[in-house]
Amino acid sequence: MFSYSSFNLIVAFGDANSTFKTTTQLALSNDITVNAMTQANLNDDNWLDIIFIGTFSIEIGILSNKGNGSFYPVILLSTGNSSFIYPAGLVVADFSNDNHSDIAVMTYELNKVGIFTGDGNGNFLKHKSLFTGRQSYITSIVTNDLNNDNYLDIIVVNNNQNNIGVFLGYGNGNFQEQKTSFTGGFIQTVYASVGDFNEDSFLDVVVSYTLKYSVGIMFGYGNGSFDEPIRFLADTDWTSYQTVVIDFNGDDHLDIVMLQTDYFIINILFGDGKGNFQQQTVLTTNIEVGNTWIRAGDFNNDRYQDIITLCSPSDTLNILFNECGCCTT
């Protein structure tokens, strides 16, 4: 995870007892604040490395894992002379189908996605840029195979254009021109996640909005385009910027977790596999939070998916353990 209030990354190592006893604080520099991060094996050594982008940077930061709980000093990968201003997110995947990790970085101001191809040794080469449209202002990026051709595609949220942009991949690091699907008028979309919610073998998209306390489900056609969104209103007044898609209650149907950004409240839409959802609030507090990061995973090896969040400005890590579909701290 990363710290919003200091120039460092914090790595918490888990043990078999579902606790995180060992932490490593990785100092970056006095002018790097992390805006987004992910992890992947970049140099084919079976160890997860850390990849991040800075808030006001034109560089990608890479921390290579030594495999002993420590990391090599940060390597900064230049994205070019002012080629990326205000990078807003990144994903790591094998876009060129050569069994090596590549990096896709989105930039808010320049309306582009930059593709960097990896050689498996931790080196990357700027391959190309994908244009998302004039003043589209990208706020989210995700990757998956949308048209079932076994090649990864890129999905972005074009916040200012109220649409989802899709770049279908050719499997060699190149992509088709963007095709867009409308997310609805008057309410800007900020975040997207992907899953097959009606189990028709076509991937769908869930988008979160800045207003109206709702998310939208857009069912896919299997060709990179999506139907108009069906909105689900929350029972409480909240604004969700991040969503996580996973099966939380063990019924083999995908659910959607939504995190409120103003207060620490977690709602889950439990899916029935037919595109219908039932909402349940699994945690509600009056704790005010700022920017919040959320992920899911089985942290105690009980085969149930748990939730982990990071709240600012306190940089508090919260883990909610799932007990048969109900989350408890």
mmCIF file of C-alpha atoms in Angstrom:
data_model
loop_
_atom_site.group_PDB
_atom_site.id
_atom_site.type_symbol
_atom_site.label_atom_id
_atom_site.label_comp_id
_atom_site.label_asym_id
_atom_site.label_seq_id
_atom_site.Cartn_x
_atom_site.Cartn_y
_atom_site.Cartn_z
ATOM 1 C CA MET A 1 0.000 0.000 0.000
ATOM 2 C CA PHE A 2 1.076 3.622 -0.286
ATOM 3 C CA SER A 3 1.003 6.560 2.087
ATOM 4 C CA TYR A 4 -0.865 9.703 1.103
ATOM 5 C CA SER A 5 0.835 11.830 3.761
ATOM 6 C CA SER A 6 4.502 10.912 3.243
ATOM 7 C CA PHE A 7 6.859 9.979 0.423
ATOM 8 C CA ASN A 8 6.955 6.233 1.012
ATOM 9 C CA LEU A 9 5.434 2.857 0.306
ATOM 10 C CA ILE A 10 4.529 0.436 3.088
ATOM 11 C CA VAL A 11 4.711 -3.332 2.534
ATOM 12 C CA ALA A 12 2.889 -5.480 5.110
ATOM 13 C CA PHE A 13 3.827 -9.187 5.096
ATOM 14 C CA GLY A 14 1.140 -11.630 6.174
ATOM 15 C CA ASP A 15 1.520 -14.869 8.081
ATOM 16 C CA ALA A 16 -0.550 -18.036 8.401
ATOM 17 C CA ASN A 17 -2.577 -16.554 11.278
ATOM 18 C CA SER A 18 -4.206 -13.855 9.123
ATOM 19 C CA THR A 19 -2.140 -11.122 10.715
ATOM 20 C CA PHE A 20 0.367 -8.689 9.248
ATOM 21 C CA LYS A 21 3.252 -8.576 11.708
ATOM 22 C CA THR A 22 6.157 -7.501 9.534
ATOM 23 C CA THR A 23 6.117 -4.199 7.665
ATOM 24 C CA THR A 24 8.727 -2.606 5.447
ATOM 25 C CA GLN A 25 8.698 1.118 4.734
ATOM 26 C CA LEU A 26 10.230 1.985 1.381
ATOM 27 C CA ALA A 27 11.381 5.583 1.152
ATOM 28 C CA LEU A 28 11.047 7.050 -2.312
ATOM 29 C CA SER A 29 12.291 10.651 -2.383
ATOM 30 C CA ASN A 30 11.247 14.082 -1.196
ATOM 31 C CA ASP A 31 9.473 14.869 -4.448
ATOM 32 C CA ILE A 32 7.568 11.640 -5.218
ATOM 33 C CA THR A 33 4.049 11.146 -3.920
ATOM 34 C CA VAL A 34 2.325 7.967 -5.069
ATOM 35 C CA ASN A 35 -0.899 8.363 -7.024
ATOM 36 C CA ALA A 36 -1.520 4.735 -8.005
ATOM 37 C CA MET A 37 0.279 1.411 -7.704
ATOM 38 C CA THR A 38 0.040 -2.264 -8.548
ATOM 39 C CA GLN A 39 2.224 -5.363 -8.345
ATOM 40 C CA ALA A 40 3.418 -7.910 -10.884
ATOM 41 C CA ASN A 41 6.385 -10.123 -11.734
ATOM 42 C CA LEU A 42 8.322 -7.879 -14.112
ATOM 43 C CA ASN A 43 11.593 -9.818 -14.485
ATOM 44 C CA ASP A 44 10.387 -13.431 -14.529
ATOM 45 C CA ASP A 45 11.950 -14.344 -11.169
ATOM 46 C CA ASN A 46 8.651 -15.456 -9.555
ATOM 47 C CA TRP A 47 8.726 -12.516 -7.112
ATOM 48 C CA LEU A 48 6.125 -9.750 -7.171
ATOM 49 C CA ASP A 49 7.573 -6.331 -7.914
ATOM 50 C CA ILE A 50 5.914 -2.970 -7.194
ATOM 51 C CA ILE A 51 4.990 -0.520 -9.942
ATOM 52 C CA PHE A 52 3.678 2.972 -9.183
ATOM 53 C CA ILE A 53 3.146 6.417 -10.656
ATOM 54 C CA GLY A 54 3.614 9.770 -8.948
ATOM 55 C CA THR A 55 1.010 12.484 -8.573
ATOM 56 C CA PHE A 56 3.017 15.188 -10.378
ATOM 57 C CA SER A 57 5.486 12.982 -12.183
ATOM 58 C CA ILE A 58 6.251 12.039 -15.780
ATOM 59 C CA GLU A 59 7.834 8.762 -14.681
ATOM 60 C CA ILE A 60 6.855 5.222 -13.719
ATOM 61 C CA GLY A 61 8.496 3.924 -10.537
ATOM 62 C CA ILE A 62 9.592 0.278 -10.247
ATOM 63 C CA LEU A 63 10.704 -1.466 -7.049
ATOM 64 C CA SER A 64 12.168 -4.886 -7.845
ATOM 65 C CA ASN A 65 11.662 -7.583 -5.222
ATOM 66 C CA LYS A 66 14.787 -9.275 -3.820
ATOM 67 C CA GLY A 67 12.706 -12.214 -2.582
ATOM 68 C CA ASN A 68 13.742 -11.816 1.060
ATOM 69 C CA GLY A 69 11.289 -9.177 2.208
ATOM 70 C CA SER A 70 13.295 -6.283 0.813
ATOM 71 C CA PHE A 71 13.425 -4.392 -2.459
ATOM 72 C CA TYR A 72 16.076 -2.864 -4.671
ATOM 73 C CA PRO A 73 16.210 0.954 -4.898
ATOM 74 C CA VAL A 74 13.502 2.533 -7.009
ATOM 75 C CA ILE A 75 14.064 2.707 -10.761
ATOM 76 C CA LEU A 76 12.280 5.522 -12.574
ATOM 77 C CA LEU A 77 11.070 4.761 -16.095
ATOM 78 C CA SER A 78 10.758 7.952 -18.121
ATOM 79 C CA THR A 79 7.559 8.355 -20.090
ATOM 80 C CA GLY A 80 9.090 11.066 -22.265
ATOM 81 C CA ASN A 81 9.429 14.806 -22.101
ATOM 82 C CA SER A 82 6.163 15.926 -20.463
ATOM 83 C CA SER A 83 4.392 13.061 -22.214
ATOM 84 C CA PHE A 84 2.406 12.184 -19.092
ATOM 85 C CA ILE A 85 1.086 14.986 -16.908
ATOM 86 C CA TYR A 86 -1.009 13.949 -13.914
ATOM 87 C CA PRO A 87 -0.933 10.183 -14.526
ATOM 88 C CA ALA A 88 -4.093 8.789 -12.982
ATOM 89 C CA GLY A 89 -3.736 5.009 -13.109
ATOM 90 C CA LEU A 90 -1.946 2.005 -14.541
ATOM 91 C CA VAL A 91 -2.349 -1.708 -15.238
ATOM 92 C CA VAL A 92 0.257 -4.414 -15.814
ATOM 93 C CA ALA A 93 -0.496 -7.291 -18.200
ATOM 94 C CA ASP A 94 0.934 -9.226 -21.140
ATOM 95 C CA PHE A 95 -0.438 -7.181 -24.055
ATOM 96 C CA SER A 96 2.113 -8.454 -26.583
ATOM 97 C CA ASN A 97 1.453 -12.137 -25.821
ATOM 98 C CA ASP A 98 5.140 -12.964 -25.271
ATOM 99 C CA ASN A 99 4.825 -14.114 -21.624
ATOM 100 C CA HIS A 100 6.409 -10.874 -20.356
ATOM 101 C CA SER A 101 4.624 -8.148 -18.399
ATOM 102 C CA ASP A 102 3.833 -4.859 -20.114
ATOM 103 C CA ILE A 103 2.594 -1.605 -18.556
ATOM 104 C CA ALA A 104 -0.301 0.618 -19.616
ATOM 105 C CA VAL A 105 -0.452 4.075 -18.036
ATOM 106 C CA MET A 106 -3.317 6.530 -18.397
ATOM 107 C CA THR A 107 -2.997 10.295 -18.169
ATOM 108 C CA TYR A 108 -5.823 12.607 -17.180
ATOM 109 C CA GLU A 109 -4.802 15.814 -18.949
ATOM 110 C CA LEU A 110 -3.359 14.491 -22.210
ATOM 111 C CA ASN A 111 -6.185 11.994 -22.862
ATOM 112 C CA LYS A 112 -3.845 9.116 -23.696
ATOM 113 C CA VAL A 113 -2.938 5.603 -22.621
ATOM 114 C CA GLY A 114 0.759 4.827 -23.002
ATOM 115 C CA ILE A 115 1.832 1.235 -23.677
ATOM 116 C CA PHE A 116 5.294 0.118 -22.466
ATOM 117 C CA THR A 117 6.413 -3.345 -23.547
ATOM 118 C CA GLY A 118 8.621 -5.413 -21.229
ATOM 119 C CA ASP A 119 11.427 -7.801 -22.144
ATOM 120 C CA GLY A 120 11.160 -10.021 -19.052
ATOM 121 C CA ASN A 121 14.324 -8.578 -17.515
ATOM 122 C CA GLY A 122 12.672 -5.563 -15.949
ATOM 123 C CA ASN A 123 13.333 -3.298 -18.954
ATOM 124 C CA PHE A 124 10.572 -1.458 -20.784
ATOM 125 C CA LEU A 125 10.300 0.336 -24.100
ATOM 126 C CA LYS A 126 7.697 2.967 -24.967
ATOM 127 C CA HIS A 127 5.632 1.260 -27.650
ATOM 128 C CA LYS A 128 2.761 3.561 -28.538
ATOM 129 C CA SER A 129 0.025 5.846 -27.213
ATOM 130 C CA LEU A 130 -3.715 5.312 -27.491
ATOM 131 C CA PHE A 131 -5.805 8.474 -27.875
ATOM 132 C CA THR A 132 -9.049 8.511 -25.884
ATOM 133 C CA GLY A 133 -10.585 11.646 -27.377
ATOM 134 C CA ARG A 134 -10.231 15.397 -26.971
ATOM 135 C CA GLN A 135 -10.916 16.470 -23.361
ATOM 136 C CA SER A 136 -12.021 12.956 -22.437
ATOM 137 C CA TYR A 137 -10.152 13.127 -19.086
ATOM 138 C CA ILE A 138 -9.560 9.455 -18.227
ATOM 139 C CA THR A 139 -10.183 8.493 -14.597
ATOM 140 C CA SER A 140 -10.029 4.687 -14.629
ATOM 141 C CA ILE A 141 -8.319 1.886 -16.551
ATOM 142 C CA VAL A 142 -8.786 -1.893 -16.506
ATOM 143 C CA THR A 143 -7.821 -4.762 -18.789
ATOM 144 C CA ASN A 144 -9.558 -7.996 -19.777
ATOM 145 C CA ASP A 145 -10.540 -10.008 -22.847
ATOM 146 C CA LEU A 146 -13.857 -8.497 -23.922
ATOM 147 C CA ASN A 147 -14.387 -10.266 -27.242
ATOM 148 C CA ASN A 148 -13.197 -13.781 -26.332
ATOM 149 C CA ASP A 149 -10.293 -13.845 -28.787
ATOM 150 C CA ASN A 150 -7.741 -14.646 -26.042
ATOM 151 C CA TYR A 151 -6.114 -11.230 -26.452
ATOM 152 C CA LEU A 152 -6.217 -8.604 -23.745
ATOM 153 C CA ASP A 153 -8.164 -5.402 -24.335
ATOM 154 C CA ILE A 154 -8.061 -2.067 -22.494
ATOM 155 C CA ILE A 155 -11.101 -0.374 -20.970
ATOM 156 C CA VAL A 156 -11.037 3.253 -19.800
ATOM 157 C CA VAL A 157 -13.515 5.649 -18.225
ATOM 158 C CA ASN A 158 -13.712 8.904 -20.176
ATOM 159 C CA ASN A 159 -14.983 11.066 -17.341
ATOM 160 C CA ASN A 160 -15.723 14.232 -19.279
ATOM 161 C CA GLN A 161 -17.378 12.428 -22.186
ATOM 162 C CA ASN A 162 -19.624 10.190 -20.074
ATOM 163 C CA ASN A 163 -18.562 7.018 -21.818
ATOM 164 C CA ILE A 164 -16.563 3.822 -21.566
ATOM 165 C CA GLY A 165 -13.735 3.579 -24.094
ATOM 166 C CA VAL A 166 -12.540 0.181 -25.327
ATOM 167 C CA PHE A 167 -9.357 -0.609 -27.230
ATOM 168 C CA LEU A 168 -9.516 -4.161 -28.583
ATOM 169 C CA GLY A 169 -6.093 -5.802 -28.629
ATOM 170 C CA TYR A 170 -4.469 -7.677 -31.489
ATOM 171 C CA GLY A 171 -2.239 -9.674 -29.132
ATOM 172 C CA ASN A 172 1.003 -8.077 -30.347
ATOM 173 C CA GLY A 173 0.929 -4.868 -28.295
ATOM 174 C CA ASN A 174 -1.189 -3.030 -30.860
ATOM 175 C CA PHE A 175 -4.836 -2.084 -30.496
ATOM 176 C CA GLN A 176 -7.824 -1.099 -32.608
ATOM 177 C CA GLU A 177 -9.200 2.422 -32.549
ATOM 178 C CA GLN A 178 -11.308 3.239 -29.511
ATOM 179 C CA LYS A 179 -14.993 2.333 -29.504
ATOM 180 C CA THR A 180 -17.207 3.981 -26.903
ATOM 181 C CA SER A 181 -20.378 3.139 -24.978
ATOM 182 C CA PHE A 182 -22.477 5.853 -23.306
ATOM 183 C CA THR A 183 -22.642 5.710 -19.492
ATOM 184 C CA GLY A 184 -25.541 8.160 -19.084
ATOM 185 C CA GLY A 185 -26.002 11.907 -19.166
ATOM 186 C CA PHE A 186 -25.553 14.651 -16.545
ATOM 187 C CA ILE A 187 -23.641 12.384 -14.108
ATOM 188 C CA GLN A 188 -19.934 11.859 -14.608
ATOM 189 C CA THR A 189 -18.474 8.366 -14.396
ATOM 190 C CA VAL A 190 -15.252 7.933 -12.444
ATOM 191 C CA TYR A 191 -14.462 4.234 -11.976
ATOM 192 C CA ALA A 192 -15.052 0.919 -13.738
ATOM 193 C CA SER A 193 -14.708 -2.784 -12.935
ATOM 194 C CA VAL A 194 -15.380 -5.808 -15.133
ATOM 195 C CA GLY A 195 -17.243 -9.102 -14.609
ATOM 196 C CA ASP A 196 -19.822 -11.410 -16.183
ATOM 197 C CA PHE A 197 -22.845 -10.502 -14.073
ATOM 198 C CA ASN A 198 -25.530 -12.330 -16.087
ATOM 199 C CA GLU A 199 -23.341 -15.369 -16.909
ATOM 200 C CA ASP A 200 -23.783 -15.225 -20.683
ATOM 201 C CA SER A 201 -20.013 -15.603 -21.262
ATOM 202 C CA PHE A 202 -19.767 -11.911 -22.238
ATOM 203 C CA LEU A 203 -18.008 -9.546 -19.873
ATOM 204 C CA ASP A 204 -20.011 -6.653 -18.423
ATOM 205 C CA VAL A 205 -18.914 -3.393 -16.777
ATOM 206 C CA VAL A 206 -19.962 -1.744 -13.518
ATOM 207 C CA VAL A 207 -19.336 2.000 -13.340
ATOM 208 C CA SER A 208 -19.554 4.340 -10.362
ATOM 209 C CA TYR A 209 -20.836 7.899 -10.581
ATOM 210 C CA THR A 210 -19.858 11.102 -8.816
ATOM 211 C CA LEU A 211 -23.437 11.926 -7.851
ATOM 212 C CA LYS A 212 -26.863 10.381 -7.284
ATOM 213 C CA TYR A 213 -25.506 7.636 -4.987
ATOM 214 C CA SER A 214 -25.576 4.980 -7.666
ATOM 215 C CA VAL A 215 -23.612 2.567 -9.804
ATOM 216 C CA GLY A 216 -24.480 1.454 -13.311
ATOM 217 C CA ILE A 217 -24.329 -2.063 -14.759
ATOM 218 C CA MET A 218 -23.624 -2.163 -18.502
ATOM 219 C CA PHE A 219 -24.124 -5.591 -20.061
ATOM 220 C CA GLY A 220 -21.637 -6.519 -22.777
ATOM 221 C CA TYR A 221 -22.306 -7.793 -26.295
ATOM 222 C CA GLY A 222 -19.020 -9.696 -26.559
ATOM 223 C CA ASN A 223 -17.530 -7.303 -29.123
ATOM 224 C CA GLY A 224 -16.251 -4.489 -26.917
ATOM 225 C CA SER A 225 -19.517 -2.562 -26.806
ATOM 226 C CA PHE A 226 -22.053 -2.365 -23.986
ATOM 227 C CA ASP A 227 -25.754 -1.762 -23.437
ATOM 228 C CA GLU A 228 -27.089 1.343 -21.702
ATOM 229 C CA PRO A 229 -26.486 1.264 -17.943
ATOM 230 C CA ILE A 230 -29.007 -0.059 -15.448
ATOM 231 C CA ARG A 231 -28.577 2.021 -12.300
ATOM 232 C CA PHE A 232 -28.730 0.742 -8.758
ATOM 233 C CA LEU A 233 -29.395 3.392 -6.117
ATOM 234 C CA ALA A 234 -27.876 3.101 -2.655
ATOM 235 C CA ASP A 235 -29.996 3.039 0.472
ATOM 236 C CA THR A 236 -27.825 5.754 2.022
ATOM 237 C CA ASP A 237 -26.331 8.967 0.700
ATOM 238 C CA TRP A 238 -22.878 7.963 -0.443
ATOM 239 C CA THR A 239 -20.534 8.497 -3.338
ATOM 240 C CA SER A 240 -18.515 5.508 -4.471
ATOM 241 C CA TYR A 241 -15.335 6.014 -6.478
ATOM 242 C CA GLN A 242 -14.014 2.475 -6.347
ATOM 243 C CA THR A 243 -15.712 -0.866 -6.862
ATOM 244 C CA VAL A 244 -14.454 -4.432 -6.485
ATOM 245 C CA VAL A 245 -15.991 -7.398 -8.309
ATOM 246 C CA ILE A 246 -15.707 -10.844 -6.722
ATOM 247 C CA ASP A 247 -17.888 -13.610 -5.217
ATOM 248 C CA PHE A 248 -18.249 -12.599 -1.553
ATOM 249 C CA ASN A 249 -20.914 -15.013 -0.337
ATOM 250 C CA GLY A 250 -19.663 -18.223 -1.972
ATOM 251 C CA ASP A 251 -22.676 -18.815 -4.250
ATOM 252 C CA ASP A 252 -20.565 -18.804 -7.444
ATOM 253 C CA HIS A 253 -22.154 -15.544 -8.631
ATOM 254 C CA LEU A 254 -20.261 -12.277 -8.864
ATOM 255 C CA ASP A 255 -20.978 -9.511 -6.344
ATOM 256 C CA ILE A 256 -19.960 -5.849 -6.290
ATOM 257 C CA VAL A 257 -18.467 -4.082 -3.277
ATOM 258 C CA MET A 258 -18.782 -0.294 -3.119
ATOM 259 C CA LEU A 259 -16.826 1.954 -0.788
ATOM 260 C CA GLN A 260 -18.079 5.375 0.239
ATOM 261 C CA THR A 261 -15.384 8.028 0.047
ATOM 262 C CA ASP A 262 -16.854 10.544 2.517
ATOM 263 C CA TYR A 263 -17.438 8.123 5.412
ATOM 264 C CA PHE A 264 -16.165 4.619 6.045
ATOM 265 C CA ILE A 265 -19.209 2.727 4.766
ATOM 266 C CA ILE A 266 -19.129 -0.444 2.665
ATOM 267 C CA ASN A 267 -22.088 -1.633 0.604
ATOM 268 C CA ILE A 268 -22.254 -4.876 -1.370
ATOM 269 C CA LEU A 269 -24.551 -5.681 -4.273
ATOM 270 C CA PHE A 270 -25.044 -9.462 -4.100
ATOM 271 C CA GLY A 271 -25.634 -10.877 -7.575
ATOM 272 C CA ASP A 272 -27.834 -13.799 -8.556
ATOM 273 C CA GLY A 273 -26.019 -14.620 -11.814
ATOM 274 C CA LYS A 274 -28.924 -13.240 -13.885
ATOM 275 C CA GLY A 275 -27.956 -9.582 -13.705
ATOM 276 C CA ASN A 276 -30.066 -8.855 -10.625
ATOM 277 C CA PHE A 277 -28.620 -7.554 -7.358
ATOM 278 C CA GLN A 278 -29.657 -7.166 -3.735
ATOM 279 C CA GLN A 279 -27.927 -4.516 -1.672
ATOM 280 C CA GLN A 280 -26.566 -5.032 1.822
ATOM 281 C CA THR A 281 -24.563 -2.650 4.006
ATOM 282 C CA VAL A 282 -21.840 -4.723 5.671
ATOM 283 C CA LEU A 283 -20.135 -1.894 7.536
ATOM 284 C CA THR A 284 -21.286 1.601 8.494
ATOM 285 C CA THR A 285 -19.419 4.116 10.648
ATOM 286 C CA ASN A 286 -19.288 7.844 11.197
ATOM 287 C CA ILE A 287 -15.551 7.938 10.594
ATOM 288 C CA GLU A 288 -14.728 10.621 8.052
ATOM 289 C CA VAL A 289 -12.157 9.599 5.472
ATOM 290 C CA GLY A 290 -10.521 11.149 2.454
ATOM 291 C CA ASN A 291 -9.117 9.309 -0.531
ATOM 292 C CA THR A 292 -9.626 5.593 0.000
ATOM 293 C CA TRP A 293 -8.099 2.511 -1.629
ATOM 294 C CA ILE A 294 -9.908 -0.842 -1.540
ATOM 295 C CA ARG A 295 -9.056 -4.378 -2.652
ATOM 296 C CA ALA A 296 -10.319 -7.898 -1.925
ATOM 297 C CA GLY A 297 -8.647 -11.244 -1.297
ATOM 298 C CA ASP A 298 -8.585 -14.293 0.961
ATOM 299 C CA PHE A 299 -6.231 -13.063 3.698
ATOM 300 C CA ASN A 300 -6.793 -15.898 6.205
ATOM 301 C CA ASN A 301 -7.013 -18.888 3.832
ATOM 302 C CA ASP A 302 -10.605 -19.792 4.714
ATOM 303 C CA ARG A 303 -11.751 -19.631 1.058
ATOM 304 C CA TYR A 304 -13.893 -16.551 1.690
ATOM 305 C CA GLN A 305 -13.008 -13.225 0.133
ATOM 306 C CA ASP A 306 -12.067 -10.500 2.607
ATOM 307 C CA ILE A 307 -11.848 -6.732 2.142
ATOM 308 C CA ILE A 308 -8.841 -4.499 2.779
ATOM 309 C CA THR A 309 -8.984 -0.703 2.687
ATOM 310 C CA LEU A 310 -6.632 2.207 3.183
ATOM 311 C CA CYS A 311 -8.074 5.441 4.572
ATOM 312 C CA SER A 312 -6.457 8.865 4.544
ATOM 313 C CA PRO A 313 -5.309 11.188 5.972
ATOM 314 C CA SER A 314 -4.490 8.744 8.805
ATOM 315 C CA ASP A 315 -3.127 6.073 6.395
ATOM 316 C CA THR A 316 -4.992 3.412 8.408
ATOM 317 C CA LEU A 317 -5.102 -0.110 7.006
ATOM 318 C CA ASN A 318 -8.416 -1.858 7.714
ATOM 319 C CA ILE A 319 -9.114 -5.548 7.104
ATOM 320 C CA LEU A 320 -12.660 -6.927 7.146
ATOM 321 C CA PHE A 321 -12.730 -10.706 7.452
ATOM 322 C CA ASN A 322 -15.565 -12.443 5.645
ATOM 323 C CA GLU A 323 -17.529 -14.998 7.679
ATOM 324 C CA CYS A 324 -19.779 -16.843 5.224
ATOM 325 C CA GLY A 325 -20.719 -13.706 3.299
ATOM 326 C CA CYS A 326 -20.716 -11.275 6.244
ATOM 327 C CA CYS A 327 -17.690 -9.074 6.880
ATOM 328 C CA THR A 328 -16.357 -8.370 10.367
ATOM 329 C CA THR A 329 -13.326 -6.360 11.478
#
